[in-house]
């Protein structure tokens, strides 16, 4: 006779084998590598063998494996979540004193624990301005893969466009992430203006109004579609009580924009472009708590190229730079990068006389 605990373990192990077999078949990403990159501190784990050098199955490994199947095969978000919950509840139970998960003895207790794990995380709202161009889908693809590694994300993707782009909606649906696909065209008076334009401002203000109308707690962050984000960033900014500030790489000629900390104290800003700004920071260099935004009903981003961040942070008044929380291990780590993608011209039209009835017709619909 097999012990009930062993039985449950065996069933769960077979389930995992099927999943891992599927994802090896897909031959796309080593999700176990991603999970270990994610760091053991976020992910509770059980050991399948002994403690020394054994392979760890983490909560994140399970989620990533199931989501990879979802991403490749297009499972519905509901079914994906059910499989994740079932695997977690069969396999894992959160220990009371640390992050370590130990094998579950009874199904009901593990379900209760699972709820506790999910309930402790407040949502992280990611406000992403985007617009139709050759690089849009590749940028959003890259970004979605980052966000898929983070728990309890609510992605607000806001297009500078009069109509939502179908390809963007399809991409968002495939991610399995919780998302809103909104539109907020830049007003013509700024669009037609010569020189630097206030890029992404209408989109971000639309994101703010969505949060005011729909969110009560958690944190929001303005994340442009072309930047690069370390997944540790999201763990950090979740803790924002009011406003957090942190370093951003690849900004201006200094290659860096950051608060300056000396002997544990904030003493000023390092940024290649000060220009009289009270908050000389990059858009990717701060996060704000939703509750704090609700306490600042007039906060808004101005249509002023180069002064969007400063204008928004000033509009949070009363709020001084010294009151900020300094993240990124007290501003010692770069966790966001102001990467910029080379601009590509729209592709030439397809010659339908030559290429009609070929795969190129479908491919052309996927590029700009
Ligand atoms: N953006 C937009 N409409 C535009 C230009 C840009 O919505 O006409 C978005 C873009 O997708 C990005 C953000 O605004 O998320 C900042 O734009 P960009 O990356 O071009 O600015 P940079 O980083 O060079 O300052
Ligand atoms: Mn950019």
JSON list of C-alpha atoms in Angstrom, two decimals, residues 98-213:
[
{"chain": "A", "resi": 98, "resn": "UNK", "atom": "CA", "xyz": [9.70, 31.03, 5.59]},
{"chain": "A", "resi": 99, "resn": "UNK", "atom": "CA", "xyz": [9.25, 31.08, 1.86]},
{"chain": "A", "resi": 100, "resn": "UNK", "atom": "CA", "xyz": [10.00, 27.41, 1.50]},
{"chain": "A", "resi": 101, "resn": "UNK", "atom": "CA", "xyz": [7.26, 25.24, 0.14]},
{"chain": "A", "resi": 102, "resn": "UNK", "atom": "CA", "xyz": [7.00, 21.72, 1.43]},
{"chain": "A", "resi": 103, "resn": "UNK", "atom": "CA", "xyz": [4.98, 18.88, -0.05]},
{"chain": "A", "resi": 104, "resn": "UNK", "atom": "CA", "xyz": [1.31, 19.13, 0.68]},
{"chain": "A", "resi": 105, "resn": "UNK", "atom": "CA", "xyz": [-0.26, 16.64, 3.00]},
{"chain": "A", "resi": 106, "resn": "UNK", "atom": "CA", "xyz": [-3.89, 17.51, 2.36]},
{"chain": "A", "resi": 107, "resn": "UNK", "atom": "CA", "xyz": [-5.45, 19.26, -0.57]},
{"chain": "A", "resi": 108, "resn": "UNK", "atom": "CA", "xyz": [-7.71, 21.58, 1.40]},
{"chain": "A", "resi": 109, "resn": "UNK", "atom": "CA", "xyz": [-4.96, 23.07, 3.54]},
{"chain": "A", "resi": 110, "resn": "UNK", "atom": "CA", "xyz": [-2.81, 23.77, 0.50]},
{"chain": "A", "resi": 111, "resn": "UNK", "atom": "CA", "xyz": [-5.66, 25.61, -1.21]},
{"chain": "A", "resi": 112, "resn": "UNK", "atom": "CA", "xyz": [-6.03, 27.86, 1.82]},
{"chain": "A", "resi": 113, "resn": "UNK", "atom": "CA", "xyz": [-2.31, 28.55, 1.77]},
{"chain": "A", "resi": 114, "resn": "UNK", "atom": "CA", "xyz": [-2.40, 29.28, -1.93]},
{"chain": "A", "resi": 115, "resn": "UNK", "atom": "CA", "xyz": [-5.05, 31.93, -1.34]},
{"chain": "A", "resi": 116, "resn": "UNK", "atom": "CA", "xyz": [-2.88, 33.51, 1.32]},
{"chain": "A", "resi": 117, "resn": "UNK", "atom": "CA", "xyz": [0.06, 33.66, -1.07]},
{"chain": "A", "resi": 118, "resn": "UNK", "atom": "CA", "xyz": [-2.02, 35.38, -3.76]},
{"chain": "A", "resi": 119, "resn": "UNK", "atom": "CA", "xyz": [-3.83, 37.73, -1.41]},
{"chain": "A", "resi": 120, "resn": "UNK", "atom": "CA", "xyz": [-0.69, 39.24, 0.07]},
{"chain": "A", "resi": 121, "resn": "UNK", "atom": "CA", "xyz": [0.34, 40.71, -3.28]},
{"chain": "A", "resi": 122, "resn": "UNK", "atom": "CA", "xyz": [-1.23, 44.02, -4.21]},
{"chain": "A", "resi": 123, "resn": "UNK", "atom": "CA", "xyz": [-1.55, 44.71, -7.93]},
{"chain": "A", "resi": 124, "resn": "UNK", "atom": "CA", "xyz": [1.24, 46.40, -9.85]},
{"chain": "A", "resi": 125, "resn": "UNK", "atom": "CA", "xyz": [-0.21, 48.60, -12.61]},
{"chain": "A", "resi": 126, "resn": "UNK", "atom": "CA", "xyz": [2.15, 49.01, -15.54]},
{"chain": "A", "resi": 127, "resn": "UNK", "atom": "CA", "xyz": [1.20, 51.98, -17.72]},
{"chain": "A", "resi": 128, "resn": "UNK", "atom": "CA", "xyz": [2.69, 51.53, -21.18]},
{"chain": "A", "resi": 129, "resn": "UNK", "atom": "CA", "xyz": [2.27, 54.12, -23.92]},
{"chain": "A", "resi": 130, "resn": "UNK", "atom": "CA", "xyz": [2.66, 52.70, -27.41]},
{"chain": "A", "resi": 131, "resn": "UNK", "atom": "CA", "xyz": [1.95, 53.66, -31.01]},
{"chain": "A", "resi": 132, "resn": "UNK", "atom": "CA", "xyz": [1.75, 51.98, -34.40]},
{"chain": "A", "resi": 133, "resn": "UNK", "atom": "CA", "xyz": [5.13, 51.66, -36.08]},
{"chain": "A", "resi": 134, "resn": "UNK", "atom": "CA", "xyz": [7.39, 48.91, -37.44]},
{"chain": "A", "resi": 135, "resn": "UNK", "atom": "CA", "xyz": [8.88, 48.23, -34.01]},
{"chain": "A", "resi": 136, "resn": "UNK", "atom": "CA", "xyz": [5.61, 48.14, -32.04]},
{"chain": "A", "resi": 137, "resn": "UNK", "atom": "CA", "xyz": [4.90, 44.41, -32.01]},
{"chain": "A", "resi": 138, "resn": "UNK", "atom": "CA", "xyz": [8.52, 43.35, -31.39]},
{"chain": "A", "resi": 139, "resn": "UNK", "atom": "CA", "xyz": [8.80, 45.88, -28.51]},
{"chain": "A", "resi": 140, "resn": "UNK", "atom": "CA", "xyz": [5.56, 44.72, -26.91]},
{"chain": "A", "resi": 141, "resn": "UNK", "atom": "CA", "xyz": [6.56, 41.08, -27.40]},
{"chain": "A", "resi": 142, "resn": "UNK", "atom": "CA", "xyz": [9.82, 41.63, -25.52]},
{"chain": "A", "resi": 143, "resn": "UNK", "atom": "CA", "xyz": [8.10, 43.56, -22.80]},
{"chain": "A", "resi": 144, "resn": "UNK", "atom": "CA", "xyz": [5.28, 41.05, -22.37]},
{"chain": "A", "resi": 145, "resn": "UNK", "atom": "CA", "xyz": [7.85, 38.30, -21.79]},
{"chain": "A", "resi": 146, "resn": "UNK", "atom": "CA", "xyz": [9.35, 40.33, -18.96]},
{"chain": "A", "resi": 147, "resn": "UNK", "atom": "CA", "xyz": [5.96, 40.97, -17.38]},
{"chain": "A", "resi": 148, "resn": "UNK", "atom": "CA", "xyz": [4.98, 37.29, -17.69]},
{"chain": "A", "resi": 149, "resn": "UNK", "atom": "CA", "xyz": [7.68, 36.56, -15.12]},
{"chain": "A", "resi": 150, "resn": "UNK", "atom": "CA", "xyz": [6.08, 38.84, -12.54]},
{"chain": "A", "resi": 151, "resn": "UNK", "atom": "CA", "xyz": [3.13, 38.07, -10.25]},
{"chain": "A", "resi": 152, "resn": "UNK", "atom": "CA", "xyz": [-0.08, 40.07, -10.12]},
{"chain": "A", "resi": 153, "resn": "UNK", "atom": "CA", "xyz": [0.64, 42.50, -12.93]},
{"chain": "A", "resi": 154, "resn": "UNK", "atom": "CA", "xyz": [-2.15, 44.54, -14.45]},
{"chain": "A", "resi": 155, "resn": "UNK", "atom": "CA", "xyz": [-0.87, 45.90, -17.75]},
{"chain": "A", "resi": 156, "resn": "UNK", "atom": "CA", "xyz": [-2.44, 49.10, -19.06]},
{"chain": "A", "resi": 157, "resn": "UNK", "atom": "CA", "xyz": [-1.40, 49.31, -22.71]},
{"chain": "A", "resi": 158, "resn": "UNK", "atom": "CA", "xyz": [-2.48, 52.62, -24.14]},
{"chain": "A", "resi": 159, "resn": "UNK", "atom": "CA", "xyz": [-2.15, 53.39, -27.82]},
{"chain": "A", "resi": 160, "resn": "UNK", "atom": "CA", "xyz": [-1.58, 56.83, -29.25]},
{"chain": "A", "resi": 161, "resn": "UNK", "atom": "CA", "xyz": [-4.14, 56.05, -31.90]},
{"chain": "A", "resi": 162, "resn": "UNK", "atom": "CA", "xyz": [-7.77, 56.66, -32.81]},
{"chain": "A", "resi": 163, "resn": "UNK", "atom": "CA", "xyz": [-8.48, 52.92, -33.00]},
{"chain": "A", "resi": 164, "resn": "UNK", "atom": "CA", "xyz": [-6.94, 50.01, -31.11]},
{"chain": "A", "resi": 165, "resn": "UNK", "atom": "CA", "xyz": [-4.59, 47.95, -33.29]},
{"chain": "A", "resi": 166, "resn": "UNK", "atom": "CA", "xyz": [-5.87, 44.40, -33.82]},
{"chain": "A", "resi": 167, "resn": "UNK", "atom": "CA", "xyz": [-2.38, 42.89, -33.71]},
{"chain": "A", "resi": 168, "resn": "UNK", "atom": "CA", "xyz": [-1.82, 44.49, -30.30]},
{"chain": "A", "resi": 169, "resn": "UNK", "atom": "CA", "xyz": [-5.06, 43.07, -28.91]},
{"chain": "A", "resi": 170, "resn": "UNK", "atom": "CA", "xyz": [-4.12, 39.62, -30.20]},
{"chain": "A", "resi": 171, "resn": "UNK", "atom": "CA", "xyz": [-0.67, 39.84, -28.63]},
{"chain": "A", "resi": 172, "resn": "UNK", "atom": "CA", "xyz": [-2.14, 40.92, -25.28]},
{"chain": "A", "resi": 173, "resn": "UNK", "atom": "CA", "xyz": [-4.63, 38.06, -25.29]},
{"chain": "A", "resi": 174, "resn": "UNK", "atom": "CA", "xyz": [-1.86, 35.52, -25.90]},
{"chain": "A", "resi": 175, "resn": "UNK", "atom": "CA", "xyz": [0.18, 36.70, -22.91]},
{"chain": "A", "resi": 176, "resn": "UNK", "atom": "CA", "xyz": [-2.34, 35.49, -20.33]},
{"chain": "A", "resi": 177, "resn": "UNK", "atom": "CA", "xyz": [-1.63, 38.70, -18.41]},
{"chain": "A", "resi": 178, "resn": "UNK", "atom": "CA", "xyz": [-4.37, 40.80, -16.90]},
{"chain": "A", "resi": 179, "resn": "UNK", "atom": "CA", "xyz": [-4.54, 43.80, -19.23]},
{"chain": "A", "resi": 180, "resn": "UNK", "atom": "CA", "xyz": [-6.51, 46.82, -20.50]},
{"chain": "A", "resi": 181, "resn": "UNK", "atom": "CA", "xyz": [-6.08, 47.87, -24.11]},
{"chain": "A", "resi": 182, "resn": "UNK", "atom": "CA", "xyz": [-6.98, 51.58, -24.22]},
{"chain": "A", "resi": 183, "resn": "UNK", "atom": "CA", "xyz": [-6.54, 54.37, -26.75]},
{"chain": "A", "resi": 184, "resn": "UNK", "atom": "CA", "xyz": [-5.54, 58.02, -26.22]},
{"chain": "A", "resi": 185, "resn": "UNK", "atom": "CA", "xyz": [-4.48, 59.87, -29.37]},
{"chain": "A", "resi": 186, "resn": "UNK", "atom": "CA", "xyz": [-2.09, 62.79, -29.01]},
{"chain": "A", "resi": 187, "resn": "UNK", "atom": "CA", "xyz": [-4.14, 65.99, -29.56]},
{"chain": "A", "resi": 188, "resn": "UNK", "atom": "CA", "xyz": [-3.58, 67.45, -33.05]},
{"chain": "A", "resi": 189, "resn": "UNK", "atom": "CA", "xyz": [-2.18, 70.71, -31.71]},
{"chain": "A", "resi": 190, "resn": "UNK", "atom": "CA", "xyz": [0.84, 68.82, -30.34]},
{"chain": "A", "resi": 191, "resn": "UNK", "atom": "CA", "xyz": [1.03, 66.30, -33.18]},
{"chain": "A", "resi": 192, "resn": "UNK", "atom": "CA", "xyz": [1.26, 69.03, -35.83]},
{"chain": "A", "resi": 193, "resn": "UNK", "atom": "CA", "xyz": [3.76, 71.09, -33.84]},
{"chain": "A", "resi": 194, "resn": "UNK", "atom": "CA", "xyz": [7.33, 71.33, -35.15]},
{"chain": "A", "resi": 195, "resn": "UNK", "atom": "CA", "xyz": [10.21, 70.09, -32.98]},
{"chain": "A", "resi": 196, "resn": "UNK", "atom": "CA", "xyz": [10.10, 67.85, -29.89]},
{"chain": "A", "resi": 197, "resn": "UNK", "atom": "CA", "xyz": [6.66, 66.45, -29.15]},
{"chain": "A", "resi": 198, "resn": "UNK", "atom": "CA", "xyz": [5.26, 65.39, -25.79]},
{"chain": "A", "resi": 199, "resn": "UNK", "atom": "CA", "xyz": [5.45, 61.67, -26.62]},
{"chain": "A", "resi": 200, "resn": "UNK", "atom": "CA", "xyz": [3.22, 59.31, -24.69]},
{"chain": "A", "resi": 201, "resn": "UNK", "atom": "CA", "xyz": [1.62, 62.02, -22.53]},
{"chain": "A", "resi": 202, "resn": "UNK", "atom": "CA", "xyz": [-1.99, 61.52, -23.67]},
{"chain": "A", "resi": 203, "resn": "UNK", "atom": "CA", "xyz": [-1.48, 57.77, -23.13]},
{"chain": "A", "resi": 204, "resn": "UNK", "atom": "CA", "xyz": [-0.07, 58.13, -19.60]},
{"chain": "A", "resi": 205, "resn": "UNK", "atom": "CA", "xyz": [-2.80, 60.56, -18.54]},
{"chain": "A", "resi": 206, "resn": "UNK", "atom": "CA", "xyz": [-5.36, 58.07, -19.85]},
{"chain": "A", "resi": 207, "resn": "UNK", "atom": "CA", "xyz": [-3.65, 55.46, -17.66]},
{"chain": "A", "resi": 208, "resn": "UNK", "atom": "CA", "xyz": [-3.90, 57.77, -14.65]},
{"chain": "A", "resi": 209, "resn": "UNK", "atom": "CA", "xyz": [-7.60, 58.35, -15.21]},
{"chain": "A", "resi": 210, "resn": "UNK", "atom": "CA", "xyz": [-8.16, 54.59, -15.55]},
{"chain": "A", "resi": 211, "resn": "UNK", "atom": "CA", "xyz": [-6.40, 54.05, -12.22]},
{"chain": "A", "resi": 212, "resn": "UNK", "atom": "CA", "xyz": [-8.40, 56.81, -10.53]},
{"chain": "A", "resi": 213, "resn": "UNK", "atom": "CA", "xyz": [-11.62, 55.17, -11.74]}
]
